[in-house]
PDB file of C-alpha atoms in Angstrom:
ATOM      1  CA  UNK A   1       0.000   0.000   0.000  1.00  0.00           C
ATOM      2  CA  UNK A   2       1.591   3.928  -0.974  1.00  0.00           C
ATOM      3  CA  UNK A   3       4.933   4.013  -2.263  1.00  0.00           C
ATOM      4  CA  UNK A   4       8.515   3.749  -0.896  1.00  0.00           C
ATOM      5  CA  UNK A   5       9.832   0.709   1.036  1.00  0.00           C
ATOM      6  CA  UNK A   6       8.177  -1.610   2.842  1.00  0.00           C
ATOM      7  CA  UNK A   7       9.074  -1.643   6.866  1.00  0.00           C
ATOM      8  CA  UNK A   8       8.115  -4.519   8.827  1.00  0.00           C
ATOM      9  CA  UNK A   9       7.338  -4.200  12.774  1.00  0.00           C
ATOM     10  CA  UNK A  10      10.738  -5.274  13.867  1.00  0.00           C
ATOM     11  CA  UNK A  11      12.003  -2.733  11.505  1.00  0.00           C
ATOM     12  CA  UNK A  12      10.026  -0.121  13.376  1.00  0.00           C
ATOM     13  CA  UNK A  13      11.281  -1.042  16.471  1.00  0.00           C
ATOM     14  CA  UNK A  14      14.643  -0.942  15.976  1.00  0.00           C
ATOM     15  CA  UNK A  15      14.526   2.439  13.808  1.00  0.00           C
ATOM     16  CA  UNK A  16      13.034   3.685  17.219  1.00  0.00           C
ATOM     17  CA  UNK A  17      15.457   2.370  18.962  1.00  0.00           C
ATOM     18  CA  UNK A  18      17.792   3.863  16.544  1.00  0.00           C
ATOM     19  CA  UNK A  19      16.645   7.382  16.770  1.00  0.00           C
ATOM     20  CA  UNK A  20      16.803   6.934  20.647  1.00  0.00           C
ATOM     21  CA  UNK A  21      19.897   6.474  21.167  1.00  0.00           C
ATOM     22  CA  UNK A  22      21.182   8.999  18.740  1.00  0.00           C
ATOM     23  CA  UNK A  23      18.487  11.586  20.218  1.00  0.00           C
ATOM     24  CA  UNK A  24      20.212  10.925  23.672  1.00  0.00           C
ATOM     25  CA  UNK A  25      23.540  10.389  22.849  1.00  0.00           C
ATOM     26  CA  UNK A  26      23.844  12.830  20.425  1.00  0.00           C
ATOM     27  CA  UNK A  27      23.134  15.429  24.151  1.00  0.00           C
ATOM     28  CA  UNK A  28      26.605  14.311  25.327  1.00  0.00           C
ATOM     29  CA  UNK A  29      28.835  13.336  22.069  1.00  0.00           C
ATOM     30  CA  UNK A  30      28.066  17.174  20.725  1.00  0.00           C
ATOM     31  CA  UNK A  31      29.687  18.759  23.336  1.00  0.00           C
ATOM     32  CA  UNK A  32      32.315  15.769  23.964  1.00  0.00           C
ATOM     33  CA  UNK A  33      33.727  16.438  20.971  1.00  0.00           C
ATOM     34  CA  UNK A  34      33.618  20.200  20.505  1.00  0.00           C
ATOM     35  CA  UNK A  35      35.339  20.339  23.998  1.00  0.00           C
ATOM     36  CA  UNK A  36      32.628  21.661  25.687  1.00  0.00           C
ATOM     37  CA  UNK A  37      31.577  21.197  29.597  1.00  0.00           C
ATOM     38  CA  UNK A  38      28.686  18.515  29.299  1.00  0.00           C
ATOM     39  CA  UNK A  39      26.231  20.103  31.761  1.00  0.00           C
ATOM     40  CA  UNK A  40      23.990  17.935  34.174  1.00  0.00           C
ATOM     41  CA  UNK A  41      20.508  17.367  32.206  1.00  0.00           C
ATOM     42  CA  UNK A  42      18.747  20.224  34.969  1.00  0.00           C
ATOM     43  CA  UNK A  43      21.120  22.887  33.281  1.00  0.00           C
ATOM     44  CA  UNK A  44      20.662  21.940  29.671  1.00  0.00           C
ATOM     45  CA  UNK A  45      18.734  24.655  29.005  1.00  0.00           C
ATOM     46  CA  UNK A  46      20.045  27.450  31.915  1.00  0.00           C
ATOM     47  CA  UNK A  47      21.762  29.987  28.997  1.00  0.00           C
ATOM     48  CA  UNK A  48      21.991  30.650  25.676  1.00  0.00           C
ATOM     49  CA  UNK A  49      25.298  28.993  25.834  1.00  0.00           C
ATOM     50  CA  UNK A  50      24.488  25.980  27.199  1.00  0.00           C
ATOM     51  CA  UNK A  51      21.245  25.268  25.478  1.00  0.00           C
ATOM     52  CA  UNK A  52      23.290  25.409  21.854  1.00  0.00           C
ATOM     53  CA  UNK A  53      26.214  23.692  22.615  1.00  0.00           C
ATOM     54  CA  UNK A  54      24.454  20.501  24.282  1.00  0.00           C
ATOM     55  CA  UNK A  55      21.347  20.518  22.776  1.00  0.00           C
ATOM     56  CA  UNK A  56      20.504  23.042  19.831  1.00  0.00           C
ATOM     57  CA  UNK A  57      23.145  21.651  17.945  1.00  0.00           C
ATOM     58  CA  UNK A  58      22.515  17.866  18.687  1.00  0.00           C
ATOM     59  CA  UNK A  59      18.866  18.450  18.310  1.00  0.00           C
ATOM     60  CA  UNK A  60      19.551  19.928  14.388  1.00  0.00           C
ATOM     61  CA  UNK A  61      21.341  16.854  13.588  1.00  0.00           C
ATOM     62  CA  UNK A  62      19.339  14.359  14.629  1.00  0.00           C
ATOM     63  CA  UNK A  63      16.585  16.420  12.886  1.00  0.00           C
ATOM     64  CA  UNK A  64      18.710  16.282   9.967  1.00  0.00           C
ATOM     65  CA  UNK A  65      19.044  12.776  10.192  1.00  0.00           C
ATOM     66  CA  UNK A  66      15.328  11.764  10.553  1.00  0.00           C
ATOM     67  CA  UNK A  67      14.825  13.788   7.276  1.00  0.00           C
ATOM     68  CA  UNK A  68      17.598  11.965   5.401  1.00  0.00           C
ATOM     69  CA  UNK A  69      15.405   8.318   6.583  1.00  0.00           C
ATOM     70  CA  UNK A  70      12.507   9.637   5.301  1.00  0.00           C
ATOM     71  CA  UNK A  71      13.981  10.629   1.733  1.00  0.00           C
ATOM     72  CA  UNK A  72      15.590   7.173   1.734  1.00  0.00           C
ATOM     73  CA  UNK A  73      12.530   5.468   2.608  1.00  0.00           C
ATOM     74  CA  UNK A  74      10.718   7.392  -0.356  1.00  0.00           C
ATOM     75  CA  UNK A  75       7.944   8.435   2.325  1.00  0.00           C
ATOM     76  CA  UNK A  76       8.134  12.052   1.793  1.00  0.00           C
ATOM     77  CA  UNK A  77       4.684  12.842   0.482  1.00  0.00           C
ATOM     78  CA  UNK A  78       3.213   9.884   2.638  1.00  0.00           C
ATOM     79  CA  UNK A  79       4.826  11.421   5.606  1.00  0.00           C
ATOM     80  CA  UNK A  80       4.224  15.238   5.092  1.00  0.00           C
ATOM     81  CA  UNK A  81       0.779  14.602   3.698  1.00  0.00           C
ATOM     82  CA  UNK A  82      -2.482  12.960   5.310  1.00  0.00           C
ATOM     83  CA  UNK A  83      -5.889  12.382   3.286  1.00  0.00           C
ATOM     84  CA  UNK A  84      -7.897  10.145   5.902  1.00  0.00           C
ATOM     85  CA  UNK A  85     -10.844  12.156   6.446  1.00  0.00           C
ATOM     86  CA  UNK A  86     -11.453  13.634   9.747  1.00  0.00           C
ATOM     87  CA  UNK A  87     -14.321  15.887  11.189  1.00  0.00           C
ATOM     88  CA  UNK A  88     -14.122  19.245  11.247  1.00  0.00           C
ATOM     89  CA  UNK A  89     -14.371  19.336  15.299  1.00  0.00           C
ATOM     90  CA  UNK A  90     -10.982  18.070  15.604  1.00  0.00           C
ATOM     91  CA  UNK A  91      -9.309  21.553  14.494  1.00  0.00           C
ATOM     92  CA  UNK A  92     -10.504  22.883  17.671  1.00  0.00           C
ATOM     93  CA  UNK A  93      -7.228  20.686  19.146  1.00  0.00           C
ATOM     94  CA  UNK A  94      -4.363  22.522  17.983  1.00  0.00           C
ATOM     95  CA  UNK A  95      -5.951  25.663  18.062  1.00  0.00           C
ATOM     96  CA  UNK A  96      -6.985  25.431  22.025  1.00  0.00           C
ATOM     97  CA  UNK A  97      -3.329  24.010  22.805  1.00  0.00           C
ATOM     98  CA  UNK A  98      -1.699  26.884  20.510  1.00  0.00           C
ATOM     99  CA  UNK A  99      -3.444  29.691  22.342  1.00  0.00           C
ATOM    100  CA  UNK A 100      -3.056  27.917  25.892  1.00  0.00           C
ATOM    101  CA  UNK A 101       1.102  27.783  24.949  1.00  0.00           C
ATOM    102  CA  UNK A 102       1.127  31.244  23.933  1.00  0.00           C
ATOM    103  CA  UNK A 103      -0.848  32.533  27.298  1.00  0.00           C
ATOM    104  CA  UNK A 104       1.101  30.391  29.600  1.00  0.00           C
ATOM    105  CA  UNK A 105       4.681  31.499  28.001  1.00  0.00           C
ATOM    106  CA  UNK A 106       6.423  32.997  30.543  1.00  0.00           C
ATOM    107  CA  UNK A 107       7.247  36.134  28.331  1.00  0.00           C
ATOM    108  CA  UNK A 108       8.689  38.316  31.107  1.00  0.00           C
ATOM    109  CA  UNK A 109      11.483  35.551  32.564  1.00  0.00           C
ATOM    110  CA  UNK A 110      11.729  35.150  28.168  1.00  0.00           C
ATOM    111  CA  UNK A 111      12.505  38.832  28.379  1.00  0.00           C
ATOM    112  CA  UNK A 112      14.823  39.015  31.482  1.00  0.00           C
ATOM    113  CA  UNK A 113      17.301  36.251  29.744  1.00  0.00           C
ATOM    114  CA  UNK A 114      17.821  38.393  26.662  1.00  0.00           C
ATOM    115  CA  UNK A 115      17.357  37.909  22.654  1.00  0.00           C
ATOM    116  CA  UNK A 116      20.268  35.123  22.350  1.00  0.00           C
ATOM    117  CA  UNK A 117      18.700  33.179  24.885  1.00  0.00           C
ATOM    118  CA  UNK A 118      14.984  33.669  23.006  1.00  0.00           C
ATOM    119  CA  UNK A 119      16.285  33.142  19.405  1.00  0.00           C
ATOM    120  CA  UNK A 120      18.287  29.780  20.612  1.00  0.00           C
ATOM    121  CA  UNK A 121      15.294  28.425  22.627  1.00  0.00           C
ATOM    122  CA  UNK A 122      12.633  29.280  19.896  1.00  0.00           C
ATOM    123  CA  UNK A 123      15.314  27.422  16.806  1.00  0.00           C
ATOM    124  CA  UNK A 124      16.472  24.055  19.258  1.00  0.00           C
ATOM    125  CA  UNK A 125      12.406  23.768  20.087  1.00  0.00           C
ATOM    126  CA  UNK A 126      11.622  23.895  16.528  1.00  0.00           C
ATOM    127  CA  UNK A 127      14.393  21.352  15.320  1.00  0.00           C
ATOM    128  CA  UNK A 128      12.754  18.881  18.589  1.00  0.00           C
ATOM    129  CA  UNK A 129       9.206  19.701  16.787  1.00  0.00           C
ATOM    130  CA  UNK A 130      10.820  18.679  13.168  1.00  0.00           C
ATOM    131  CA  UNK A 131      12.817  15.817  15.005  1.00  0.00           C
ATOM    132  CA  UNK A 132       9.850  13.934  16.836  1.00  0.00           C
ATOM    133  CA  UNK A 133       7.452  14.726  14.775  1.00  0.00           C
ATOM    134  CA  UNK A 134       8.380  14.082  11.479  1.00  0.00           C
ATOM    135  CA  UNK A 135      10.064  10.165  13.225  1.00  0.00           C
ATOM    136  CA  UNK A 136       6.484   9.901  15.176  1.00  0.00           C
ATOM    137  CA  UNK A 137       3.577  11.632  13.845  1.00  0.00           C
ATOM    138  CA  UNK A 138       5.548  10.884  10.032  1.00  0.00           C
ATOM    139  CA  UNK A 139       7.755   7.644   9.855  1.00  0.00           C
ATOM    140  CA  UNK A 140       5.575   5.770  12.389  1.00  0.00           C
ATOM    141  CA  UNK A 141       2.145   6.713  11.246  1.00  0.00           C
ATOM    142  CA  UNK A 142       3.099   5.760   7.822  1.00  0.00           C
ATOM    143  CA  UNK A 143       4.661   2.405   8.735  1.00  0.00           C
ATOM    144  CA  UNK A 144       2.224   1.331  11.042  1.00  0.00           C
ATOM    145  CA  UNK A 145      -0.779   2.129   8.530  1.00  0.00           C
ATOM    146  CA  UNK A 146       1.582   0.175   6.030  1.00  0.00           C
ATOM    147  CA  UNK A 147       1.848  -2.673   8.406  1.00  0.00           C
ATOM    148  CA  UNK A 148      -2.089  -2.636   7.632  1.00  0.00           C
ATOM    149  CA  UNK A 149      -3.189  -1.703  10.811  1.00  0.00           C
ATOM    150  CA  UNK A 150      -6.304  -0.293  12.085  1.00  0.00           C
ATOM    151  CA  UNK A 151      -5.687   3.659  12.516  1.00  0.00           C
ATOM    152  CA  UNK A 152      -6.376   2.978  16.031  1.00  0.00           C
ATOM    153  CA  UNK A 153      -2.940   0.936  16.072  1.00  0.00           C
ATOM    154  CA  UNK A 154      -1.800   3.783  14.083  1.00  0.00           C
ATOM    155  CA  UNK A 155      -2.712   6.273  17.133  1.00  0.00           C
ATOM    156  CA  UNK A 156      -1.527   4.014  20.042  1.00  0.00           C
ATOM    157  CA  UNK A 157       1.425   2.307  18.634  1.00  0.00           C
ATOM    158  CA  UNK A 158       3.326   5.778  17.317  1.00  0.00           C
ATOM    159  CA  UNK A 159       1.925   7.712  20.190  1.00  0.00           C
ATOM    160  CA  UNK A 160       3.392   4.948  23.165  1.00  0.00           C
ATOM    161  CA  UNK A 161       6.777   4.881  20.484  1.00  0.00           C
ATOM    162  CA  UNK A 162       6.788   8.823  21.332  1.00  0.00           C
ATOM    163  CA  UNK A 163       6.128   8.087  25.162  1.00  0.00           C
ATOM    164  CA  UNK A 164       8.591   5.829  25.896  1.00  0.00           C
ATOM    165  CA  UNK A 165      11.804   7.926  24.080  1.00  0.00           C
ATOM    166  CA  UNK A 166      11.342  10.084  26.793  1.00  0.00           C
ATOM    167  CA  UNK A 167      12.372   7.088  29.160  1.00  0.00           C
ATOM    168  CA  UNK A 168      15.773   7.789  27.343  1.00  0.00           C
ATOM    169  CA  UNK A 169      16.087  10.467  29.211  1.00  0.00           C
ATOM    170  CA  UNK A 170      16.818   8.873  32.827  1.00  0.00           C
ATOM    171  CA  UNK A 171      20.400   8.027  31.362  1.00  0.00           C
ATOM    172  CA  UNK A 172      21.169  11.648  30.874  1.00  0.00           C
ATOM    173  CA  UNK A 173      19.910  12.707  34.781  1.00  0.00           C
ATOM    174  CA  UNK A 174      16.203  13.147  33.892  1.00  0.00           C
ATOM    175  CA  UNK A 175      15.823  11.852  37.533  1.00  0.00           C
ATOM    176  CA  UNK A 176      12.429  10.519  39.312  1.00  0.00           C
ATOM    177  CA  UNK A 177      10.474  12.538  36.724  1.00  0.00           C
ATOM    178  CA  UNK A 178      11.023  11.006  33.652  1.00  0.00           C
ATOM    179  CA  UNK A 179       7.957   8.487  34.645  1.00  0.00           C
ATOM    180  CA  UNK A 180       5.802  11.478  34.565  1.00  0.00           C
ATOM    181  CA  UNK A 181       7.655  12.768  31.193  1.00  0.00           C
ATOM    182  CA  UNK A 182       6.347   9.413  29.622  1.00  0.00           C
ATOM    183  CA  UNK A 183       2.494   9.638  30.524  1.00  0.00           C
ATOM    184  CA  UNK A 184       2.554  13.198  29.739  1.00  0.00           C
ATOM    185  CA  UNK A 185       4.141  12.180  26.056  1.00  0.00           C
ATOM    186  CA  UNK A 186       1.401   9.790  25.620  1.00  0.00           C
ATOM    187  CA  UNK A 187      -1.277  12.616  26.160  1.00  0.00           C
ATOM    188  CA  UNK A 188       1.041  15.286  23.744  1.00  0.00           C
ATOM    189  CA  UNK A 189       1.292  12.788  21.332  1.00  0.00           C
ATOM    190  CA  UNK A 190      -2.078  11.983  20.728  1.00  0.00           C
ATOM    191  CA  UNK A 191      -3.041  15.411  20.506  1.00  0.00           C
ATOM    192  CA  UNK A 192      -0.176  15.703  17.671  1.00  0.00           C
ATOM    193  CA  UNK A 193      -1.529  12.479  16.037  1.00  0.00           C
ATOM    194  CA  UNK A 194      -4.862  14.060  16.157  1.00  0.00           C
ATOM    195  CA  UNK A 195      -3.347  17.473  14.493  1.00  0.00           C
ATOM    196  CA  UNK A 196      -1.994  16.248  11.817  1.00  0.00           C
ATOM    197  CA  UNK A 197      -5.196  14.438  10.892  1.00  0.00           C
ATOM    198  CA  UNK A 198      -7.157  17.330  11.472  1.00  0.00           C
ATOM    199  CA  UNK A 199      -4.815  19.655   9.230  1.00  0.00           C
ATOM    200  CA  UNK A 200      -3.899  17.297   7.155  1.00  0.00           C
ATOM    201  CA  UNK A 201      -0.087  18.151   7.260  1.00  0.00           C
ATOM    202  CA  UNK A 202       2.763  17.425   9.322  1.00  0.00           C
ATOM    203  CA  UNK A 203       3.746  20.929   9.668  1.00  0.00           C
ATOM    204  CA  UNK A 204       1.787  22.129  11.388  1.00  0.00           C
ATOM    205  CA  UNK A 205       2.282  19.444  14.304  1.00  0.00           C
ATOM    206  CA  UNK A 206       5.652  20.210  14.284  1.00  0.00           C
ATOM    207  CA  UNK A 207       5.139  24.442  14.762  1.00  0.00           C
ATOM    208  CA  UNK A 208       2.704  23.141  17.449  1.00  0.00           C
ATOM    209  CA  UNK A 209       5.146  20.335  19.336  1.00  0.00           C
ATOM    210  CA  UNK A 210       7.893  23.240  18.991  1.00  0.00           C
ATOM    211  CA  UNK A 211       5.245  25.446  20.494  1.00  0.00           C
ATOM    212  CA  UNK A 212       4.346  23.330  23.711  1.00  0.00           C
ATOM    213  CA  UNK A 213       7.839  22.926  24.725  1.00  0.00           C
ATOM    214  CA  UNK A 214       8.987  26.373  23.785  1.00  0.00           C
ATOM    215  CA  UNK A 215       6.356  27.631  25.960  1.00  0.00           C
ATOM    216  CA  UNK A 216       7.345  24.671  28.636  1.00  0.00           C
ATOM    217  CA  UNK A 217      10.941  25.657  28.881  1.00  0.00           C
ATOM    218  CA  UNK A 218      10.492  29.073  29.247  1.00  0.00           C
ATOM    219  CA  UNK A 219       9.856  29.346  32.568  1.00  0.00           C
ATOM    220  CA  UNK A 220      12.901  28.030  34.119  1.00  0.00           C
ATOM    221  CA  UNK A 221      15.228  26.753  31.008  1.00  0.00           C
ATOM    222  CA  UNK A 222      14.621  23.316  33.018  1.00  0.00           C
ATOM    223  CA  UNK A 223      14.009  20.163  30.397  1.00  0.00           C
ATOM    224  CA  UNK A 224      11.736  18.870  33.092  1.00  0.00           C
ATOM    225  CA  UNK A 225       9.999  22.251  33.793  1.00  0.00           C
ATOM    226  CA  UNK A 226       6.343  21.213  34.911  1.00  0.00           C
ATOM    227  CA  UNK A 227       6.799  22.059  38.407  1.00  0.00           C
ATOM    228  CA  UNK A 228       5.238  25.911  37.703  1.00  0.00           C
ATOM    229  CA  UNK A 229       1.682  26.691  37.393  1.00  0.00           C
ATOM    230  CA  UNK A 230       1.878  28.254  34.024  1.00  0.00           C
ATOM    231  CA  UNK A 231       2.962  24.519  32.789  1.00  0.00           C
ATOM    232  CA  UNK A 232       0.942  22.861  35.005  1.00  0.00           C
ATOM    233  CA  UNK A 233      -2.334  24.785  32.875  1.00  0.00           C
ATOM    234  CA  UNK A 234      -1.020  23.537  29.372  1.00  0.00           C
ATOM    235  CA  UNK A 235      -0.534  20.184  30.891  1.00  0.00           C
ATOM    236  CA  UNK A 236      -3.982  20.268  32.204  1.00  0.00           C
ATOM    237  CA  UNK A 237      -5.286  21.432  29.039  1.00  0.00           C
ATOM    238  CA  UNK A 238      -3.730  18.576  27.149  1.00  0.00           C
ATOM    239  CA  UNK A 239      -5.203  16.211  29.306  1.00  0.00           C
ATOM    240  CA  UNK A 240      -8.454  17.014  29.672  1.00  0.00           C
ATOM    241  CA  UNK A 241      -8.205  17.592  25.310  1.00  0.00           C
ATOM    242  CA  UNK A 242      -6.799  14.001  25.340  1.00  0.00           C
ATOM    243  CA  UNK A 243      -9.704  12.178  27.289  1.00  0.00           C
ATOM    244  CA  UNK A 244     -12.587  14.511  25.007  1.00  0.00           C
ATOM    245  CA  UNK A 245     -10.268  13.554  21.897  1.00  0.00           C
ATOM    246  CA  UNK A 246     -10.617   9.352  23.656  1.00  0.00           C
ATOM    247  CA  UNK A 247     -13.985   9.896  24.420  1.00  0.00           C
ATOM    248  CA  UNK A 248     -14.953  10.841  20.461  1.00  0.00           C
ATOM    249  CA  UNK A 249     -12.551   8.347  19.456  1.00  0.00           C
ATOM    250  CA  UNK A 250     -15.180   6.731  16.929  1.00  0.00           C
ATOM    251  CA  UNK A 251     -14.754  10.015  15.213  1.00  0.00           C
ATOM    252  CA  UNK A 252     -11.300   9.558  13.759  1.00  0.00           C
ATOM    253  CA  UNK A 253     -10.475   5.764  15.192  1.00  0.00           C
ATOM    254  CA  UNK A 254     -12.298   4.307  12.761  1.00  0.00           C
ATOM    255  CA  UNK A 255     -11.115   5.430   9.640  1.00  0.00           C
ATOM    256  CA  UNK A 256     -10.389   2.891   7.183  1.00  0.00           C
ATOM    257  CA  UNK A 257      -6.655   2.888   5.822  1.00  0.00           C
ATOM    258  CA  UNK A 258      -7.125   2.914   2.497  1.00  0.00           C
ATOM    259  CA  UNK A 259      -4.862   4.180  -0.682  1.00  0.00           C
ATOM    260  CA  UNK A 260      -6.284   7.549  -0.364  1.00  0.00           C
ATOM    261  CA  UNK A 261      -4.155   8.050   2.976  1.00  0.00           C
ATOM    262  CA  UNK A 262      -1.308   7.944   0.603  1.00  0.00           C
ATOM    263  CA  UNK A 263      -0.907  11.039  -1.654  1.00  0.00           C
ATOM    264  CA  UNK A 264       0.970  11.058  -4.811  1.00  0.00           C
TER     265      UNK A 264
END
């Protein structure tokens, strides 16, 4: 079904496993190499400084990478584009989580840290958006729909694959909440499954995904920033937008995968 190579299951697995440890190592070979301090996983994102030298820069490449698999896997229609129809409803998703990111940015902390630090956090939040996206809601919606599942395996199986990269992150001193990091995931990235069918693009789930965490990080520059009440309302926000989303589920679950999910 669609064009491009065939993947089987296993060979989803182990591109995710694949594109987790590059995502996490890449955090400490970067700086490694360049002969930079590597900074405990709390500080990532303190400065300017030491957001682009341990993770703007790693984050770019392994966005560059994911790219390069999809061109090779001749998905790159199939993966940017999505023709399964979806009701109209659904649109209300990204546009209540957009607005909710924008009014819980913490502009003035944004403001106190200076343009570098702005300009660095809004381009290494956009390459994660490009990065996780386009492996997630783009190389594992398409090969799971190959696999000729039901686009409810398409939801869970690329949404959980999202969820559980994040348990990468306890090797890099994510600490006691990278359990919480994973549930949360599984929320975001149904509501980025569920934006991309409702758009119809990938795009615009990665400006979104680059969104949420760019509003996210903003208050402290801390990775695991959800400790704040700002964060704490987008998180709500997905949540209770993930169980309506559950709830409706018969809306867009059961879609059936058929060539027209496959643009030329």
């Amino acid at each position: 079904m669609g064009n491009g190579r065939h993947v089987s299951a296993v060979g989803l697995f182990l591109l995710w496993l694949g594109y987790t440890i590059v995502s996490i190592g890449m955090w400490r070979i970067v700086p490694t190499i360049a002969g930079w301090d590597v900074v405990p996983y709390v500080d990532l994102a303190a400065t300017a400084e030491s957001l682009v030298q341990n993770v703007t820069i790693a984050q770019g490449i392994t966005a560059g990478l994911v790219v390069l698999l999809v061109i090779v896997l001749g998905w790159k229609t199939a993966v940017l584009k999505d023709n399964l129809p979806t009701p109209r409803w659904l649109l209300a998703v990204p546009i209540i989580v957009a607005v909710v990111a924008l009014a819980t940015t913490d502009w003035s902390n944004l403001s106190d840290k200076g343009g570098s630090y702005v300009l660095a956090l809004a381009i290494t939040t956009l390459f994660i958006g490009i990065s996780e996206e386009t492996m997630f809601r783009g190389v594992f919606v398409v090969g799971v729909r190959r696999l000729e599942q039901t686009e409810t395996s398409v939801w869970f199986w690329s949404s959980l694959a999202f969820a559980f990269i994040h348990a990468g992150n306890a090797f890099v001193g994510g600490g006691a909440g990278v359990g919480v990091q994973v549930v949360l995931a599984f929320f975001g990235g149904t509501l980025f499954y569920i934006t991309r069918r409702a758009t119809g693009t990938l795009i615009v789930p990665i400006l979104l995904h680059g969104l949420w965490d760019f509003s996210t990080f903003s208050h402290t520059g801390d990775l695991r920033a959800i400790s704040n009440l700002s964060s704490q309302v987008l998180i709500v926000t997905g949540i209770l937008l993930f169980v309506v989303v559950l709830i409706k589920r018969h809306d867009w679950a059961d879609t059936p995968v058929t060539d027209s999910a496959y643009p030329a």
